[in-house]
CSV table of C-alpha atoms in Angstrom, one decimal:
chain,number,residue,atom,x,y,z
V,13,UNK,CA,6.4,-21.3,7.2
V,14,UNK,CA,4.7,-23.6,4.7
V,15,UNK,CA,1.2,-22.3,5.5
V,16,UNK,CA,-0.5,-19.2,6.9
V,17,UNK,CA,-2.2,-19.2,10.2
V,18,UNK,CA,-1.6,-19.0,13.9
V,19,UNK,CA,1.7,-19.1,15.8
V,20,UNK,CA,1.9,-22.9,15.3
V,21,UNK,CA,2.8,-22.4,11.6
V,22,UNK,CA,6.3,-21.1,12.7
V,23,UNK,CA,8.4,-24.3,12.6
V,24,UNK,CA,12.2,-24.5,13.4
V,25,UNK,CA,13.7,-26.1,10.3
V,26,UNK,CA,17.2,-26.8,8.9
V,27,UNK,CA,17.7,-25.1,5.5
V,28,UNK,CA,20.8,-24.7,3.3
V,29,UNK,CA,22.9,-21.6,3.8
V,30,UNK,CA,21.5,-19.0,1.4
V,31,UNK,CA,23.7,-17.9,-1.5
V,32,UNK,CA,23.9,-14.2,-2.3
V,33,UNK,CA,23.0,-13.1,-5.8
V,34,UNK,CA,23.9,-9.9,-7.6
V,35,UNK,CA,23.5,-6.9,-5.3
V,36,UNK,CA,23.0,-9.0,-2.2
V,37,UNK,CA,25.1,-9.6,0.9
V,38,UNK,CA,25.2,-12.6,3.2
V,39,UNK,CA,24.9,-11.8,6.9
V,40,UNK,CA,25.8,-14.0,9.8
V,41,UNK,CA,22.9,-13.1,12.1
V,42,UNK,CA,23.6,-12.2,15.7
V,43,UNK,CA,20.1,-10.9,16.4
V,44,UNK,CA,16.9,-10.7,14.4
V,45,UNK,CA,14.3,-8.1,15.3
V,46,UNK,CA,10.5,-8.7,15.7
V,47,UNK,CA,7.9,-6.3,14.4
V,48,UNK,CA,4.1,-6.2,14.6
V,49,UNK,CA,4.1,-6.6,10.8
V,50,UNK,CA,5.6,-10.1,11.3
V,51,UNK,CA,2.3,-11.2,12.9
V,52,UNK,CA,0.4,-9.9,9.9
V,53,UNK,CA,2.8,-11.7,7.5
V,54,UNK,CA,2.1,-14.9,9.4
V,55,UNK,CA,-1.6,-14.6,8.5
V,56,UNK,CA,-0.9,-13.0,5.1
V,57,UNK,CA,-2.9,-9.9,6.1
V,58,UNK,CA,0.0,-7.4,5.7
V,59,UNK,CA,0.2,-4.6,3.2
V,60,UNK,CA,2.7,-6.7,1.2
V,61,UNK,CA,1.3,-10.1,0.4
V,62,UNK,CA,3.6,-13.0,1.1
V,63,UNK,CA,4.3,-16.2,-0.8
V,64,UNK,CA,5.1,-19.7,0.6
V,65,UNK,CA,7.3,-21.3,1.7
V,66,UNK,CA,8.7,-18.4,3.8
V,67,UNK,CA,11.3,-17.7,6.4
V,68,UNK,CA,9.9,-14.6,8.1
V,69,UNK,CA,11.8,-11.6,9.6
V,70,UNK,CA,12.5,-8.3,7.9
V,71,UNK,CA,15.5,-7.0,9.9
V,72,UNK,CA,18.7,-8.4,11.2
V,73,UNK,CA,22.0,-7.3,12.8
V,74,UNK,CA,25.2,-9.3,12.4
V,75,UNK,CA,28.4,-9.5,10.4
V,76,UNK,CA,28.8,-9.4,6.6
V,77,UNK,CA,30.4,-12.7,5.5
V,78,UNK,CA,32.4,-11.0,2.7
V,79,UNK,CA,33.9,-8.1,4.7
V,80,UNK,CA,33.5,-8.9,8.4
V,81,UNK,CA,31.8,-5.6,9.0
V,82,UNK,CA,29.1,-5.3,11.6
V,83,UNK,CA,25.9,-4.2,10.0
V,84,UNK,CA,22.2,-3.9,10.4
V,85,UNK,CA,20.0,-4.7,7.4
V,86,UNK,CA,16.5,-4.8,6.0
V,87,UNK,CA,16.0,-8.3,4.6
V,88,UNK,CA,12.4,-8.2,3.4
V,89,UNK,CA,12.1,-11.7,4.6
V,90,UNK,CA,14.4,-14.5,5.8
V,91,UNK,CA,15.6,-12.8,9.0
V,92,UNK,CA,14.5,-15.5,11.5
V,93,UNK,CA,17.6,-17.5,10.7
V,94,UNK,CA,21.3,-18.0,11.4
V,95,UNK,CA,22.2,-16.6,7.9
V,96,UNK,CA,20.2,-14.1,6.0
V,97,UNK,CA,20.4,-12.3,2.6
V,98,UNK,CA,19.9,-8.5,2.3
V,99,UNK,CA,20.1,-6.0,-0.6
V,100,UNK,CA,23.4,-4.2,-0.3
V,101,UNK,CA,21.6,-0.9,-0.6
V,102,UNK,CA,19.5,-1.8,2.5
V,103,UNK,CA,22.6,-2.8,4.6
V,104,UNK,CA,24.1,-0.2,6.9
V,105,UNK,CA,27.4,-0.2,8.7
V,106,UNK,CA,27.1,0.1,12.5
V,107,UNK,CA,29.0,2.9,14.2
V,108,UNK,CA,31.6,1.7,16.7
V,109,UNK,CA,30.0,1.0,20.1
V,110,UNK,CA,26.4,0.8,18.9
V,111,UNK,CA,24.8,-2.4,20.0
V,112,UNK,CA,22.8,-4.8,17.9
V,113,UNK,CA,19.7,-4.1,20.1
V,114,UNK,CA,19.9,-0.4,19.6
V,115,UNK,CA,20.5,-0.7,15.8
V,116,UNK,CA,17.5,-3.1,15.4
V,117,UNK,CA,15.3,-0.7,17.4
V,118,UNK,CA,16.3,2.1,15.0
V,119,UNK,CA,16.2,0.5,11.6
V,120,UNK,CA,12.4,0.1,11.3
V,121,UNK,CA,10.8,1.4,14.5
V,122,UNK,CA,13.1,4.4,14.9
V,123,UNK,CA,12.9,5.5,11.3
V,124,UNK,CA,9.1,5.1,11.5
V,125,UNK,CA,8.9,7.4,14.5
V,126,UNK,CA,11.2,9.9,12.8
V,127,UNK,CA,9.1,10.1,9.7
V,128,UNK,CA,5.9,10.2,11.6
V,129,UNK,CA,7.1,13.6,12.8
V,130,UNK,CA,9.0,14.9,9.8
V,131,UNK,CA,7.3,13.4,6.8
V,132,UNK,CA,3.7,12.2,7.5
V,133,UNK,CA,2.6,14.3,10.5
V,134,UNK,CA,4.7,17.4,9.6
V,135,UNK,CA,4.6,18.4,13.2
V,136,UNK,CA,5.1,22.2,13.7
V,137,UNK,CA,6.6,24.0,16.6
V,138,UNK,CA,4.2,24.3,19.5
V,139,UNK,CA,1.7,21.6,18.4
V,140,UNK,CA,0.4,18.8,20.6
V,141,UNK,CA,1.1,15.2,19.7
V,142,UNK,CA,-0.6,12.0,20.8
V,143,UNK,CA,1.5,8.9,20.7
V,144,UNK,CA,-0.6,5.7,21.0
V,145,UNK,CA,1.2,2.6,22.1
V,146,UNK,CA,3.8,4.6,23.9
V,147,UNK,CA,5.5,1.6,25.5
V,148,UNK,CA,6.1,-0.1,22.2
V,149,UNK,CA,9.1,0.1,19.9
V,150,UNK,CA,7.8,2.9,17.8
V,151,UNK,CA,5.9,4.6,20.5
V,152,UNK,CA,8.7,4.8,23.1
V,153,UNK,CA,11.0,6.4,20.5
V,154,UNK,CA,8.3,8.8,19.3
V,155,UNK,CA,7.7,10.0,22.8
V,156,UNK,CA,11.4,10.8,23.2
V,157,UNK,CA,11.6,12.6,19.8
V,158,UNK,CA,8.7,14.8,20.5
V,159,UNK,CA,10.3,17.8,22.2
V,160,UNK,CA,13.3,18.0,19.9
V,161,UNK,CA,10.9,17.9,16.9
V,162,UNK,CA,8.9,20.8,18.1
V,163,UNK,CA,6.0,19.3,20.1
V,164,UNK,CA,4.8,21.5,22.9
V,165,UNK,CA,2.9,18.7,24.6
V,166,UNK,CA,3.3,14.9,24.2
V,167,UNK,CA,0.3,12.8,25.3
V,168,UNK,CA,1.1,9.1,25.6
V,169,UNK,CA,-1.4,6.2,25.8
V,170,UNK,CA,-0.4,2.8,27.2
V,171,UNK,CA,-2.4,-0.1,28.5
V,172,UNK,CA,-1.1,-0.5,32.0
V,173,UNK,CA,0.0,1.8,34.9
V,174,UNK,CA,3.6,0.5,34.6
V,175,UNK,CA,3.7,1.3,30.9
V,176,UNK,CA,2.2,4.7,31.5
V,177,UNK,CA,4.8,5.4,34.1
V,178,UNK,CA,7.5,4.4,31.6
V,179,UNK,CA,6.1,6.8,29.1
V,180,UNK,CA,6.3,9.6,31.6
V,181,UNK,CA,9.9,8.7,32.4
V,182,UNK,CA,10.7,8.9,28.7
V,183,UNK,CA,9.4,12.5,28.4
V,184,UNK,CA,5.6,12.4,27.9
V,185,UNK,CA,3.8,15.2,29.6
V,186,UNK,CA,0.8,13.0,30.4
V,187,UNK,CA,0.0,9.3,29.9
V,188,UNK,CA,-3.6,8.0,29.8
V,189,UNK,CA,-5.5,4.7,29.2
V,190,UNK,CA,-6.0,3.9,25.5
V,191,UNK,CA,-9.4,2.2,26.0
V,192,UNK,CA,-11.7,3.4,23.2
V,193,UNK,CA,-14.7,4.3,25.5
V,194,UNK,CA,-14.2,7.9,26.6
V,195,UNK,CA,-10.9,8.2,24.7
V,196,UNK,CA,-11.9,11.4,22.8
V,197,UNK,CA,-12.7,13.2,26.1
V,198,UNK,CA,-9.6,11.9,27.8
V,199,UNK,CA,-7.3,13.1,25.0
V,200,UNK,CA,-8.9,16.6,25.1
V,201,UNK,CA,-8.6,16.7,28.9
V,202,UNK,CA,-5.0,15.6,28.7
V,203,UNK,CA,-4.3,18.5,26.4
V,204,UNK,CA,-5.6,21.0,28.9
V,205,UNK,CA,-9.2,21.1,27.5
V,206,UNK,CA,-8.1,21.8,23.9
V,207,UNK,CA,-8.5,19.5,20.9
V,208,UNK,CA,-5.2,17.9,19.8
V,209,UNK,CA,-3.1,18.7,16.7
V,210,UNK,CA,-1.5,15.4,15.7
V,211,UNK,CA,-2.2,11.7,16.5
V,212,UNK,CA,0.1,8.8,15.6
V,213,UNK,CA,-2.3,5.8,15.4
V,214,UNK,CA,-1.7,2.2,14.5
V,215,UNK,CA,-4.7,0.3,15.9
V,216,UNK,CA,-7.6,1.2,13.7
V,217,UNK,CA,-11.2,0.6,14.7
V,218,UNK,CA,-12.6,2.5,17.6
V,219,UNK,CA,-9.3,4.0,18.7
V,220,UNK,CA,-8.9,5.6,15.3
V,221,UNK,CA,-12.4,7.0,15.4
V,222,UNK,CA,-12.0,8.4,18.9
V,223,UNK,CA,-8.7,9.9,18.0
V,224,UNK,CA,-10.1,11.5,14.9
V,225,UNK,CA,-12.9,13.1,16.9
V,226,UNK,CA,-10.3,14.7,19.2
V,227,UNK,CA,-8.6,16.6,16.4
V,228,UNK,CA,-8.4,20.4,16.3
V,229,UNK,CA,-9.0,22.3,13.1
V,230,UNK,CA,-6.0,21.5,10.8
V,231,UNK,CA,-5.3,18.5,13.0
V,232,UNK,CA,-3.9,15.2,11.5
V,233,UNK,CA,-4.3,11.5,12.3
V,234,UNK,CA,-1.3,9.6,10.9
V,235,UNK,CA,-2.3,6.0,10.4
V,236,UNK,CA,0.7,3.7,10.3
V,237,UNK,CA,-0.8,0.4,11.2
V,238,UNK,CA,-4.1,-1.5,11.6
V,239,UNK,CA,-3.3,-3.8,14.6
V,240,UNK,CA,-7.0,-4.6,15.2
V,241,UNK,CA,-7.6,-5.4,11.5
V,242,UNK,CA,-10.7,-3.3,11.8
V,243,UNK,CA,-11.0,-0.8,8.9
V,244,UNK,CA,-12.3,2.8,9.2
V,245,UNK,CA,-14.2,5.1,7.0
V,246,UNK,CA,-13.8,8.9,7.0
V,247,UNK,CA,-16.3,11.1,5.1
V,248,UNK,CA,-15.2,14.0,3.0
V,249,UNK,CA,-17.9,16.2,4.6
V,250,UNK,CA,-16.3,15.6,8.0
V,251,UNK,CA,-12.9,16.5,6.7
V,252,UNK,CA,-14.3,19.7,5.2
V,253,UNK,CA,-16.3,20.8,8.2
V,254,UNK,CA,-13.4,20.3,10.7
V,255,UNK,CA,-10.4,21.0,8.4
V,256,UNK,CA,-8.9,17.7,9.5
V,257,UNK,CA,-6.6,15.4,7.6
V,258,UNK,CA,-6.0,11.6,7.7
V,259,UNK,CA,-2.5,10.7,6.5
V,260,UNK,CA,-1.3,7.2,5.8
V,261,UNK,CA,2.3,6.2,6.3
V,262,UNK,CA,4.1,3.1,5.1
V,263,UNK,CA,7.8,3.2,5.9
V,264,UNK,CA,8.9,1.1,2.9
V,265,UNK,CA,8.0,3.9,0.5
V,266,UNK,CA,10.9,5.7,2.0
V,267,UNK,CA,13.2,3.0,0.7
V,268,UNK,CA,12.2,4.0,-2.8
V,269,UNK,CA,13.8,7.3,-2.0
V,270,UNK,CA,17.0,6.1,-0.3
V,271,UNK,CA,18.1,9.5,0.9
V,272,UNK,CA,15.0,9.8,3.0
V,273,UNK,CA,15.7,6.5,4.8
V,274,UNK,CA,19.5,7.0,5.2
V,275,UNK,CA,19.0,10.6,6.6
V,276,UNK,CA,16.6,9.4,9.2
V,277,UNK,CA,18.8,6.4,10.3
V,278,UNK,CA,22.0,8.5,10.4
V,279,UNK,CA,20.2,11.1,12.6
V,280,UNK,CA,18.9,8.4,15.0
V,281,UNK,CA,22.3,6.7,15.3
V,282,UNK,CA,23.8,10.1,16.1
V,283,UNK,CA,21.2,10.8,18.7
V,284,UNK,CA,21.7,7.4,20.3
V,285,UNK,CA,25.5,8.0,20.4
V,286,UNK,CA,24.9,11.3,22.2
V,287,UNK,CA,22.7,9.6,24.8
V,288,UNK,CA,19.6,11.5,23.6
V,289,UNK,CA,17.5,8.3,22.9
V,290,UNK,CA,17.0,5.5,25.3
V,291,UNK,CA,16.1,2.2,23.6
V,292,UNK,CA,13.7,0.1,25.5
V,293,UNK,CA,14.9,-3.5,24.9
V,294,UNK,CA,12.4,-6.2,25.8
V,295,UNK,CA,13.0,-9.9,25.9
V,296,UNK,CA,15.5,-11.8,23.7
V,297,UNK,CA,14.1,-15.3,22.7
V,298,UNK,CA,15.9,-18.3,21.2
V,299,UNK,CA,15.0,-18.8,17.6
V,300,UNK,CA,13.0,-21.9,18.6
V,301,UNK,CA,10.6,-19.6,20.6
V,302,UNK,CA,9.7,-17.3,17.7
V,303,UNK,CA,6.1,-18.3,18.0
V,304,UNK,CA,6.0,-17.4,21.7
V,305,UNK,CA,7.7,-14.0,20.9
V,306,UNK,CA,5.0,-13.2,18.3
V,307,UNK,CA,2.2,-14.1,20.7
V,308,UNK,CA,3.6,-11.9,23.4
V,309,UNK,CA,4.1,-9.0,20.9
V,310,UNK,CA,0.6,-9.4,19.4
V,311,UNK,CA,-1.1,-9.6,22.8
V,312,UNK,CA,0.8,-6.6,24.1
V,313,UNK,CA,2.4,-8.5,27.0
V,314,UNK,CA,5.8,-7.1,26.0
V,315,UNK,CA,7.5,-3.7,26.4
V,316,UNK,CA,10.1,-2.3,24.0
V,317,UNK,CA,12.1,-4.0,21.3
V,318,UNK,CA,11.8,-7.8,21.0
V,319,UNK,CA,14.7,-9.8,19.6
V,320,UNK,CA,15.5,-13.4,18.5
V,321,UNK,CA,18.9,-15.0,19.1
V,322,UNK,CA,19.5,-17.5,16.3
V,323,UNK,CA,22.4,-19.1,18.1
V,324,UNK,CA,20.8,-19.7,21.5
């Protein structure tokens, strides 16, 4: 990328192989993962501002050039490539038998789902949890983690009948349409007529407002994205009258406390090895089709984890 803008700014280019500096490792990339944040980086509307020129992509799986070890890593940027650099402290060895696709589903989206329950939402035994975007990378894992993390009822939202059926197969108790109109009432109805305890929300705008209105006393909305780019305002008077909370969550603050991140990832890898988590893998695109992959991710035409193959 030499400019910010639409998908057309993603251009396939030959660049020199990067050279690792102190504390960095060079990874021969077998798969790069896509995240919704990549589409914000493309327009420079993400939490972390980008600088140009830029090779996008924050996560890769592959082989360390120095040791030959299979790893998954957080690169920050540079992941949409045949070779990528990553800080050694953000590079994690893969357990034997764990595939690249599973590892990439876990390193950002899985750890996000894990911390939505444990750190941001502080879900307690017996509470109801709403998982918006239940067919996506974070949402599909959050649905599966619900019961083992204490949720008494998991309410999923997804944009099509097929995606709602998938959420039910993954363990949601009920799956509903996420359209903003009437959403508050549908959430309460889905919870047996009672207001809900915790909502994981990444759209912003009207869906956020509708979810907030559905909260029970001491309920929490955890905002971990703003996919619509529409901001929200919450008044202190409303928080006081209803004993509600709004909690923000940005995964990369966990990297400032490495034990928080490593604990979540190790737990997820163990659950996957035991067969407790099913990773929904979507399409794998050649690197040259990165723009198409971002469009399909942004427009919610995809399901599960999307990947790029830099050698296709």
